[in-house]
PDB file of C-alpha atoms in Angstrom:
ATOM      1  CA  MET Y  29     -50.194   5.036  48.837  1.00 71.00           C
ATOM      2  CA  PRO Y  30     -47.161   6.904  49.542  1.00 81.00           C
ATOM      3  CA  VAL Y  31     -47.753  10.172  48.025  1.00 90.00           C
ATOM      4  CA  ARG Y  32     -44.735  13.029  47.369  1.00 89.00           C
ATOM      5  CA  ILE Y  33     -44.025  16.017  45.481  1.00 91.00           C
ATOM      6  CA  VAL Y  34     -41.208  15.657  43.021  1.00 91.00           C
ATOM      7  CA  GLY Y  35     -40.083  19.052  40.565  1.00 88.00           C
ATOM      8  CA  GLY Y  36     -43.147  20.507  41.440  1.00 90.00           C
ATOM      9  CA  GLN Y  37     -45.145  17.699  40.651  1.00 91.00           C
ATOM     10  CA  TRP Y  38     -47.448  14.956  42.688  1.00 93.00           C
ATOM     11  CA  VAL Y  39     -46.119  11.549  41.901  1.00 94.00           C
ATOM     12  CA  HIS Y  40     -48.160   8.435  43.503  1.00 94.00           C
ATOM     13  CA  GLY Y  41     -46.567   4.954  43.665  1.00 93.00           C
ATOM     14  CA  ARG Y  42     -45.355   1.614  44.807  1.00 93.00           C
ATOM     15  CA  ALA Y  43     -43.324  -0.908  44.973  1.00 90.00           C
ATOM     16  CA  GLY Y  44     -42.214  -3.948  46.030  1.00 90.00           C
ATOM     17  CA  ALA Y  45     -39.985  -7.332  45.555  1.00 89.00           C
ATOM     18  CA  ASN Y  46     -39.795 -10.684  46.432  1.00 90.00           C
ATOM     19  CA  PRO Y  47     -37.296 -13.707  45.244  1.00 91.00           C
ATOM     20  CA  GLY Y  48     -37.631 -13.318  41.619  1.00 90.00           C
ATOM     21  CA  VAL Y  49     -39.887 -10.810  41.020  1.00 92.00           C
ATOM     22  CA  GLY Y  50     -40.341  -6.945  41.417  1.00 91.00           C
ATOM     23  CA  ALA Y  51     -42.919  -4.282  40.658  1.00 93.00           C
ATOM     24  CA  SER Y  52     -43.290  -0.429  40.514  1.00 93.00           C
ATOM     25  CA  TRP Y  53     -45.604   1.728  39.169  1.00 95.00           C
ATOM     26  CA  ASN Y  54     -45.926   5.637  39.423  1.00 95.00           C
ATOM     27  CA  ILE Y  55     -49.149   7.674  38.973  1.00 96.00           C
ATOM     28  CA  TYR Y  56     -47.894  11.642  37.536  1.00 95.00           C
ATOM     29  CA  PRO Y  57     -51.523  12.477  37.794  1.00 95.00           C
ATOM     30  CA  TYR Y  58     -50.978  16.695  36.239  1.00 90.00           C
ATOM     31  CA  THR Y  59     -49.041  15.261  33.306  1.00 91.00           C
ATOM     32  CA  GLY Y  60     -51.377  11.857  32.369  1.00 92.00           C
ATOM     33  CA  TRP Y  61     -48.654   9.799  32.613  1.00 95.00           C
ATOM     34  CA  VAL Y  62     -48.087   6.367  34.501  1.00 96.00           C
ATOM     35  CA  GLY Y  63     -45.024   4.547  34.291  1.00 96.00           C
ATOM     36  CA  VAL Y  64     -44.853   0.811  35.327  1.00 96.00           C
ATOM     37  CA  ILE Y  65     -41.843  -1.628  35.613  1.00 94.00           C
ATOM     38  CA  LEU Y  66     -41.678  -5.360  35.966  1.00 95.00           C
ATOM     39  CA  SER Y  67     -39.152  -7.673  36.626  1.00 92.00           C
ATOM     40  CA  ASN Y  68     -39.116 -11.247  36.710  1.00 93.00           C
ATOM     41  CA  SER Y  69     -34.726 -11.507  37.881  1.00 85.00           C
ATOM     42  CA  ASP Y  70     -33.079 -11.658  41.148  1.00 81.00           C
ATOM     43  CA  GLY Y  71     -31.098  -8.624  40.938  1.00 74.00           C
ATOM     44  CA  ALA Y  72     -33.133  -6.318  39.394  1.00 73.00           C
ATOM     45  CA  MET Y  73     -32.352  -2.443  40.277  1.00 88.00           C
ATOM     46  CA  LEU Y  74     -35.693  -1.717  40.721  1.00 87.00           C
ATOM     47  CA  GLN Y  75     -35.042   1.636  43.180  1.00 86.00           C
ATOM     48  CA  GLU Y  76     -33.019   2.903  40.519  1.00 89.00           C
ATOM     49  CA  LEU Y  77     -35.051   2.000  37.511  1.00 91.00           C
ATOM     50  CA  SER Y  78     -37.946   3.977  39.340  1.00 90.00           C
ATOM     51  CA  ALA Y  79     -35.579   6.984  40.173  1.00 90.00           C
ATOM     52  CA  ARG Y  80     -34.718   7.356  36.565  1.00 93.00           C
ATOM     53  CA  GLU Y  81     -38.346   7.267  35.446  1.00 92.00           C
ATOM     54  CA  VAL Y  82     -39.321   9.600  37.977  1.00 92.00           C
ATOM     55  CA  GLN Y  83     -36.792  11.964  36.442  1.00 92.00           C
ATOM     56  CA  ALA Y  84     -37.658  11.586  33.401  1.00 93.00           C
ATOM     57  CA  VAL Y  85     -41.303  12.351  33.616  1.00 93.00           C
ATOM     58  CA  THR Y  86     -40.981  15.434  36.372  1.00 91.00           C
ATOM     59  CA  GLY Y  87     -37.480  16.527  35.907  1.00 90.00           C
ATOM     60  CA  GLY Y  88     -36.362  16.452  39.551  1.00 86.00           C
ATOM     61  CA  THR Y  89     -34.829  13.438  41.920  1.00 82.00           C
ATOM     62  CA  PRO Y  90     -36.612  11.823  44.089  1.00 76.00           C
ATOM     63  CA  GLY Y  91     -35.993  12.419  47.778  1.00 70.00           C
ATOM     64  CA  GLY Y  92     -33.959  15.317  46.537  1.00 56.00           C
ATOM     65  CA  GLY Y  93     -35.621  18.243  47.673  1.00 50.00           C
ATOM     66  CA  GLY Y  94     -37.282  19.032  44.866  1.00 46.00           C
ATOM     67  CA  GLY Y  95     -41.080  19.265  46.369  1.00 46.00           C
ATOM     68  CA  GLY Y  96     -42.936  22.513  46.214  1.00 44.00           C
TER      69      GLY Y  96
END
C-alpha cells in the first residue's frame, strides 16, 4: 500500500480507474479522517480530486515536498 507524508502527516491510500469507473481512498491515521472518491463516468479527474482532498485534510500539497 502506498504510504507518504504530506504536510507532516502520514497518508495511506490507493486509487485506480478503468473505462467508466474510478475509485480512490486515503486514510489519515493521526487525524481520524478517511477520504473516499467514487466515479462512474469517463473523464473523471480522479487525481485532481484526490489532491484536493489531501490538501484539505493535511494542509499540504501531495508531491510538493511537504514531508517531515
